Amino acid sequence: MSSLPPDTPEQALITQYKGSKLVVVAYAGTGKTTTLIKYARANPTKRMLYLAYNRAIRDEAAEKFPANVECKTSHQLAYASIGKRYAHKLVPGLSLPTIKAAISCSMKLAREISDTLNAFTADAIDRFMPHHVNGFGTKAELTPEWREFAGEVMLNLPHQSGRQEAIL
Ligand SMILES: Nc1ncnc2c1ncn2[C@@H]1O[C@H](COP(=O)(O)OP(=O)(O)OP(=O)(O)O)[C@@H](O)[C@H]1O
Ligand SMILES: [Mg+2]
């Protein structure tokens, strides 16, 4: 276990804290991670969860924190309890050039398709719906090219009806 510098008075208030709820707000580079590592070391029987914004931070934290701390990204945590139910909707790495090349369309249309897929993926509903096409109603106007393409797609889906074409 690597040695850490002695606590400042501010850090000592945190590392020696024995209550159940503690919120610490601190600026960048002020010793947040160091303080949390020391808090975790001082409370080895407590199981802790460290949530990181991205994998790089998670990986770095996993090397620094003791074994009583589980390090995860917030996406990882959400996926384990909720996201895996929607695993069938997830398509890794579908970039605009991939869409463009797959169906020989304009970049503009590829973007509309990508936005639509993202809306569908983010929605709890398991059917493709008109509100996925128009950004949950936020897009004022659909381009004629996109209107035609999306309408055709909706008509060709086995569970869709003509009513949805009318909404488009
Ligand atoms: N009490 C201390 N005495 C001396 N140096 C310290 C002390 N606490 C932390 N440091 C040093 O300050 C630097 C920043 O610490 P740390 O990485 O913990 O900050 P942080 O707030 O987590 O930073 P970031 O915002 O980049 O995540 C490190 O080099 C660390 O070793
Ligand atoms: Mg940090």
PDB file of C-alpha atoms and ligand atoms in Angstrom:
ATOM      1  CA  MET A   1       0.000   0.000   0.000  1.00  0.00           C
ATOM      2  CA  SER A   2       1.553   3.304  -1.048  1.00  0.00           C
ATOM      3  CA  SER A   3       2.162   5.967   1.568  1.00  0.00           C
ATOM      4  CA  LEU A   4       0.171   9.187   1.424  1.00  0.00           C
ATOM      5  CA  PRO A   5       1.032  12.658   2.787  1.00  0.00           C
ATOM      6  CA  PRO A   6      -0.223  13.589   6.273  1.00  0.00           C
ATOM      7  CA  ASP A   7      -3.712  15.137   6.365  1.00  0.00           C
ATOM      8  CA  THR A   8      -4.224  18.865   6.291  1.00  0.00           C
ATOM      9  CA  PRO A   9      -6.655  19.987   9.063  1.00  0.00           C
ATOM     10  CA  GLU A  10      -9.446  20.082   6.436  1.00  0.00           C
ATOM     11  CA  GLN A  11      -8.675  16.550   5.249  1.00  0.00           C
ATOM     12  CA  ALA A  12      -8.457  15.253   8.832  1.00  0.00           C
ATOM     13  CA  LEU A  13     -12.081  16.312   9.435  1.00  0.00           C
ATOM     14  CA  ILE A  14     -13.058  14.021   6.574  1.00  0.00           C
ATOM     15  CA  THR A  15     -10.736  11.043   7.066  1.00  0.00           C
ATOM     16  CA  GLN A  16     -11.690  10.810  10.753  1.00  0.00           C
ATOM     17  CA  TYR A  17     -15.426  11.304  10.152  1.00  0.00           C
ATOM     18  CA  LYS A  18     -17.538   8.566  11.759  1.00  0.00           C
ATOM     19  CA  GLY A  19     -21.059   9.695  10.846  1.00  0.00           C
ATOM     20  CA  SER A  20     -23.240   8.159   8.132  1.00  0.00           C
ATOM     21  CA  LYS A  21     -23.697  11.075   5.728  1.00  0.00           C
ATOM     22  CA  LEU A  22     -20.940  13.337   4.521  1.00  0.00           C
ATOM     23  CA  VAL A  23     -20.797  15.684   1.549  1.00  0.00           C
ATOM     24  CA  VAL A  24     -17.481  17.261   0.598  1.00  0.00           C
ATOM     25  CA  VAL A  25     -17.178  19.917  -2.081  1.00  0.00           C
ATOM     26  CA  ALA A  26     -13.654  20.729  -3.255  1.00  0.00           C
ATOM     27  CA  TYR A  27     -11.915  22.296  -6.230  1.00  0.00           C
ATOM     28  CA  ALA A  28      -9.827  20.430  -8.785  1.00  0.00           C
ATOM     29  CA  GLY A  29      -6.462  19.236  -7.530  1.00  0.00           C
ATOM     30  CA  THR A  30      -7.216  20.006  -3.889  1.00  0.00           C
ATOM     31  CA  GLY A  31      -6.773  16.421  -2.691  1.00  0.00           C
ATOM     32  CA  LYS A  32     -10.239  14.866  -3.106  1.00  0.00           C
ATOM     33  CA  THR A  33      -9.032  11.471  -4.286  1.00  0.00           C
ATOM     34  CA  THR A  34      -6.225  11.336  -1.727  1.00  0.00           C
ATOM     35  CA  THR A  35      -8.733  12.145   1.006  1.00  0.00           C
ATOM     36  CA  LEU A  36     -11.163   9.470  -0.143  1.00  0.00           C
ATOM     37  CA  ILE A  37      -8.398   6.849  -0.264  1.00  0.00           C
ATOM     38  CA  LYS A  38      -7.436   7.745   3.283  1.00  0.00           C
ATOM     39  CA  TYR A  39     -11.075   7.625   4.381  1.00  0.00           C
ATOM     40  CA  ALA A  40     -11.432   4.165   2.808  1.00  0.00           C
ATOM     41  CA  ARG A  41      -8.239   2.951   4.485  1.00  0.00           C
ATOM     42  CA  ALA A  42      -9.442   4.300   7.853  1.00  0.00           C
ATOM     43  CA  ASN A  43     -12.730   2.361   7.490  1.00  0.00           C
ATOM     44  CA  PRO A  44     -11.647  -1.033   6.101  1.00  0.00           C
ATOM     45  CA  THR A  45     -14.808  -2.874   7.193  1.00  0.00           C
ATOM     46  CA  LYS A  46     -17.113  -0.488   5.316  1.00  0.00           C
ATOM     47  CA  ARG A  47     -17.983  -1.422   1.740  1.00  0.00           C
ATOM     48  CA  MET A  48     -17.847   1.624  -0.499  1.00  0.00           C
ATOM     49  CA  LEU A  49     -18.762   2.502  -4.044  1.00  0.00           C
ATOM     50  CA  TYR A  50     -16.675   4.973  -6.044  1.00  0.00           C
ATOM     51  CA  LEU A  51     -18.548   6.293  -9.082  1.00  0.00           C
ATOM     52  CA  ALA A  52     -16.495   7.740 -11.917  1.00  0.00           C
ATOM     53  CA  TYR A  53     -17.512   9.701 -15.017  1.00  0.00           C
ATOM     54  CA  ASN A  54     -15.529   7.540 -17.396  1.00  0.00           C
ATOM     55  CA  ARG A  55     -13.499   4.344 -17.647  1.00  0.00           C
ATOM     56  CA  ALA A  56     -10.088   6.029 -17.490  1.00  0.00           C
ATOM     57  CA  ILE A  57     -10.939   7.592 -14.119  1.00  0.00           C
ATOM     58  CA  ARG A  58     -12.500   4.309 -12.945  1.00  0.00           C
ATOM     59  CA  ASP A  59      -9.378   2.315 -13.932  1.00  0.00           C
ATOM     60  CA  GLU A  60      -7.078   4.797 -12.212  1.00  0.00           C
ATOM     61  CA  ALA A  61      -9.260   4.723  -9.082  1.00  0.00           C
ATOM     62  CA  ALA A  62      -9.346   0.910  -9.039  1.00  0.00           C
ATOM     63  CA  GLU A  63      -5.542   0.882  -8.787  1.00  0.00           C
ATOM     64  CA  LYS A  64      -5.436   3.442  -5.986  1.00  0.00           C
ATOM     65  CA  PHE A  65      -8.337   2.461  -3.725  1.00  0.00           C
ATOM     66  CA  PRO A  66      -8.212  -0.404  -1.200  1.00  0.00           C
ATOM     67  CA  ALA A  67     -10.263  -3.579  -1.724  1.00  0.00           C
ATOM     68  CA  ASN A  68     -13.251  -2.378   0.333  1.00  0.00           C
ATOM     69  CA  VAL A  69     -14.003   0.159  -2.416  1.00  0.00           C
ATOM     70  CA  GLU A  70     -15.714  -0.940  -5.596  1.00  0.00           C
ATOM     71  CA  CYS A  71     -14.915   1.392  -8.482  1.00  0.00           C
ATOM     72  CA  LYS A  72     -17.444   1.699 -11.287  1.00  0.00           C
ATOM     73  CA  THR A  73     -18.516   4.154 -13.928  1.00  0.00           C
ATOM     74  CA  SER A  74     -22.050   5.496 -13.485  1.00  0.00           C
ATOM     75  CA  HIS A  75     -22.968   3.863 -16.824  1.00  0.00           C
ATOM     76  CA  GLN A  76     -21.658   0.526 -15.558  1.00  0.00           C
ATOM     77  CA  LEU A  77     -23.832   0.798 -12.457  1.00  0.00           C
ATOM     78  CA  ALA A  78     -26.925   1.783 -14.459  1.00  0.00           C
ATOM     79  CA  TYR A  79     -26.319  -0.976 -17.013  1.00  0.00           C
ATOM     80  CA  ALA A  80     -26.086  -3.705 -14.372  1.00  0.00           C
ATOM     81  CA  SER A  81     -29.467  -2.845 -12.856  1.00  0.00           C
ATOM     82  CA  ILE A  82     -31.463  -1.326 -15.738  1.00  0.00           C
ATOM     83  CA  GLY A  83     -29.479  -1.085 -18.977  1.00  0.00           C
ATOM     84  CA  LYS A  84     -29.044  -4.819 -19.555  1.00  0.00           C
ATOM     85  CA  ARG A  85     -32.819  -5.082 -20.087  1.00  0.00           C
ATOM     86  CA  TYR A  86     -32.296  -2.947 -23.172  1.00  0.00           C
ATOM     87  CA  ALA A  87     -29.144  -4.698 -24.390  1.00  0.00           C
ATOM     88  CA  HIS A  88     -30.989  -5.780 -27.532  1.00  0.00           C
ATOM     89  CA  LYS A  89     -31.296  -2.111 -28.505  1.00  0.00           C
ATOM     90  CA  LEU A  90     -27.627  -1.262 -28.177  1.00  0.00           C
ATOM     91  CA  VAL A  91     -25.532  -1.080 -31.316  1.00  0.00           C
ATOM     92  CA  PRO A  92     -21.846  -0.389 -30.670  1.00  0.00           C
ATOM     93  CA  GLY A  93     -19.956   2.077 -32.818  1.00  0.00           C
ATOM     94  CA  LEU A  94     -22.638   2.993 -35.356  1.00  0.00           C
ATOM     95  CA  SER A  95     -20.967   6.123 -36.704  1.00  0.00           C
ATOM     96  CA  LEU A  96     -22.308   8.534 -39.328  1.00  0.00           C
ATOM     97  CA  PRO A  97     -19.828   7.291 -42.007  1.00  0.00           C
ATOM     98  CA  THR A  98     -20.914   3.682 -41.280  1.00  0.00           C
ATOM     99  CA  ILE A  99     -24.587   4.576 -41.800  1.00  0.00           C
ATOM    100  CA  LYS A 100     -23.751   6.639 -44.888  1.00  0.00           C
ATOM    101  CA  ALA A 101     -21.772   3.801 -46.449  1.00  0.00           C
ATOM    102  CA  ALA A 102     -24.328   1.111 -45.507  1.00  0.00           C
ATOM    103  CA  ILE A 103     -27.247   2.698 -47.331  1.00  0.00           C
ATOM    104  CA  SER A 104     -25.437   5.113 -49.688  1.00  0.00           C
ATOM    105  CA  CYS A 105     -27.155   8.194 -48.340  1.00  0.00           C
ATOM    106  CA  SER A 106     -26.187  11.805 -47.682  1.00  0.00           C
ATOM    107  CA  MET A 107     -24.419  12.774 -44.458  1.00  0.00           C
ATOM    108  CA  LYS A 108     -27.519  14.792 -43.546  1.00  0.00           C
ATOM    109  CA  LEU A 109     -29.744  11.726 -43.808  1.00  0.00           C
ATOM    110  CA  ALA A 110     -27.173   9.643 -41.906  1.00  0.00           C
ATOM    111  CA  ARG A 111     -27.384  12.208 -39.106  1.00  0.00           C
ATOM    112  CA  GLU A 112     -31.200  12.034 -39.040  1.00  0.00           C
ATOM    113  CA  ILE A 113     -30.987   8.239 -38.842  1.00  0.00           C
ATOM    114  CA  SER A 114     -28.398   8.384 -36.091  1.00  0.00           C
ATOM    115  CA  ASP A 115     -30.522  10.872 -34.078  1.00  0.00           C
ATOM    116  CA  THR A 116     -33.540   8.622 -34.529  1.00  0.00           C
ATOM    117  CA  LEU A 117     -31.677   5.508 -33.389  1.00  0.00           C
ATOM    118  CA  ASN A 118     -30.385   7.405 -30.365  1.00  0.00           C
ATOM    119  CA  ALA A 119     -33.933   8.516 -29.494  1.00  0.00           C
ATOM    120  CA  PHE A 120     -35.174   4.932 -29.838  1.00  0.00           C
ATOM    121  CA  THR A 121     -32.310   3.606 -27.716  1.00  0.00           C
ATOM    122  CA  ALA A 122     -32.928   6.188 -24.995  1.00  0.00           C
ATOM    123  CA  ASP A 123     -36.684   5.497 -24.856  1.00  0.00           C
ATOM    124  CA  ALA A 124     -38.209   2.840 -22.593  1.00  0.00           C
ATOM    125  CA  ILE A 125     -40.653   1.808 -25.314  1.00  0.00           C
ATOM    126  CA  ASP A 126     -39.612  -1.231 -27.367  1.00  0.00           C
ATOM    127  CA  ARG A 127     -41.232  -0.148 -30.655  1.00  0.00           C
ATOM    128  CA  PHE A 128     -40.036   2.280 -33.240  1.00  0.00           C
ATOM    129  CA  MET A 129     -42.381   5.287 -32.998  1.00  0.00           C
ATOM    130  CA  PRO A 130     -42.901   8.630 -34.776  1.00  0.00           C
ATOM    131  CA  HIS A 131     -41.549  10.541 -31.795  1.00  0.00           C
ATOM    132  CA  HIS A 132     -38.172   8.867 -32.366  1.00  0.00           C
ATOM    133  CA  VAL A 133     -38.105  10.366 -35.845  1.00  0.00           C
ATOM    134  CA  ASN A 134     -38.821  13.938 -34.790  1.00  0.00           C
ATOM    135  CA  GLY A 135     -36.591  14.077 -31.703  1.00  0.00           C
ATOM    136  CA  PHE A 136     -39.446  13.621 -29.190  1.00  0.00           C
ATOM    137  CA  GLY A 137     -41.297  16.465 -30.901  1.00  0.00           C
ATOM    138  CA  THR A 138     -38.384  18.914 -30.730  1.00  0.00           C
ATOM    139  CA  LYS A 139     -37.684  19.040 -34.472  1.00  0.00           C
ATOM    140  CA  ALA A 140     -39.834  21.739 -36.015  1.00  0.00           C
ATOM    141  CA  GLU A 141     -39.664  20.392 -39.542  1.00  0.00           C
ATOM    142  CA  LEU A 142     -38.579  17.143 -41.160  1.00  0.00           C
ATOM    143  CA  THR A 143     -36.714  17.446 -44.459  1.00  0.00           C
ATOM    144  CA  PRO A 144     -38.630  15.901 -47.392  1.00  0.00           C
ATOM    145  CA  GLU A 145     -35.825  13.328 -47.867  1.00  0.00           C
ATOM    146  CA  TRP A 146     -36.035  12.252 -44.255  1.00  0.00           C
ATOM    147  CA  ARG A 147     -39.834  12.280 -44.175  1.00  0.00           C
ATOM    148  CA  GLU A 148     -39.926   9.934 -47.166  1.00  0.00           C
ATOM    149  CA  PHE A 149     -37.222   7.627 -45.820  1.00  0.00           C
ATOM    150  CA  ALA A 150     -38.630   7.382 -42.283  1.00  0.00           C
ATOM    151  CA  GLY A 151     -42.166   6.896 -43.570  1.00  0.00           C
ATOM    152  CA  GLU A 152     -41.008   4.017 -45.750  1.00  0.00           C
ATOM    153  CA  VAL A 153     -39.118   2.408 -42.853  1.00  0.00           C
ATOM    154  CA  MET A 154     -42.149   2.649 -40.580  1.00  0.00           C
ATOM    155  CA  LEU A 155     -44.444   1.120 -43.156  1.00  0.00           C
ATOM    156  CA  ASN A 156     -42.072  -1.791 -43.631  1.00  0.00           C
ATOM    157  CA  LEU A 157     -41.838  -2.662 -39.960  1.00  0.00           C
ATOM    158  CA  PRO A 158     -44.044  -5.674 -39.226  1.00  0.00           C
ATOM    159  CA  HIS A 159     -45.802  -4.169 -36.200  1.00  0.00           C
ATOM    160  CA  GLN A 160     -46.354  -0.656 -37.567  1.00  0.00           C
ATOM    161  CA  SER A 161     -49.593   0.684 -39.028  1.00  0.00           C
ATOM    162  CA  GLY A 162     -50.656   3.298 -41.577  1.00  0.00           C
ATOM    163  CA  ARG A 163     -51.715   5.536 -38.720  1.00  0.00           C
ATOM    164  CA  GLN A 164     -48.091   6.178 -37.864  1.00  0.00           C
ATOM    165  CA  GLU A 165     -47.342   7.169 -41.430  1.00  0.00           C
ATOM    166  CA  ALA A 166     -50.101   9.769 -41.080  1.00  0.00           C
ATOM    167  CA  ILE A 167     -48.439  11.153 -37.933  1.00  0.00           C
ATOM    168  CA  LEU A 168     -45.159  11.541 -39.807  1.00  0.00           C
TER     169      LEU A 168
HETATM  170  N1  LIG B   1      -2.260  16.530   2.665  1.00  0.00           N
HETATM  171  C1  LIG B   1      -1.517  16.616   1.596  1.00  0.00           C
HETATM  172  N2  LIG B   1      -0.258  17.083   1.657  1.00  0.00           N
HETATM  173  C2  LIG B   1       0.508  17.185   0.546  1.00  0.00           C
HETATM  174  N3  LIG B   1       0.106  16.851  -0.692  1.00  0.00           N
HETATM  175  C3  LIG B   1      -1.155  16.393  -0.817  1.00  0.00           C
HETATM  176  C4  LIG B   1      -2.035  16.248   0.304  1.00  0.00           C
HETATM  177  N4  LIG B   1      -3.230  15.764  -0.163  1.00  0.00           N
HETATM  178  C5  LIG B   1      -3.096  15.594  -1.505  1.00  0.00           C
HETATM  179  N5  LIG B   1      -1.842  15.975  -1.883  1.00  0.00           N
HETATM  180  C6  LIG B   1      -1.313  15.935  -3.246  1.00  0.00           C
HETATM  181  O1  LIG B   1      -2.070  16.858  -4.063  1.00  0.00           O
HETATM  182  C7  LIG B   1      -2.149  16.367  -5.394  1.00  0.00           C
HETATM  183  C8  LIG B   1      -3.610  16.344  -5.822  1.00  0.00           C
HETATM  184  O2  LIG B   1      -4.292  15.398  -5.030  1.00  0.00           O
HETATM  185  P1  LIG B   1      -5.533  14.567  -5.565  1.00  0.00           P
HETATM  186  O3  LIG B   1      -5.176  13.914  -6.838  1.00  0.00           O
HETATM  187  O4  LIG B   1      -5.996  13.737  -4.442  1.00  0.00           O
HETATM  188  O5  LIG B   1      -6.545  15.768  -5.824  1.00  0.00           O
HETATM  189  P2  LIG B   1      -7.963  15.716  -6.558  1.00  0.00           P
HETATM  190  O6  LIG B   1      -8.770  16.795  -5.913  1.00  0.00           O
HETATM  191  O7  LIG B   1      -8.516  14.352  -6.529  1.00  0.00           O
HETATM  192  O8  LIG B   1      -7.545  16.130  -8.027  1.00  0.00           O
HETATM  193  P3  LIG B   1      -8.446  16.059  -9.356  1.00  0.00           P
HETATM  194  O9  LIG B   1      -9.385  17.229  -9.280  1.00  0.00           O
HETATM  195  O10 LIG B   1      -7.429  16.206 -10.459  1.00  0.00           O
HETATM  196  O11 LIG B   1      -9.151  14.727  -9.351  1.00  0.00           O
HETATM  197  C9  LIG B   1      -1.499  14.986  -5.402  1.00  0.00           C
HETATM  198  O12 LIG B   1      -0.182  15.087  -5.871  1.00  0.00           O
HETATM  199  C10 LIG B   1      -1.507  14.591  -3.924  1.00  0.00           C
HETATM  200  O13 LIG B   1      -0.454  13.683  -3.592  1.00  0.00           O
HETATM  201 MG    MG B   2      -9.199  13.103  -8.166  1.00  0.00          MG
END
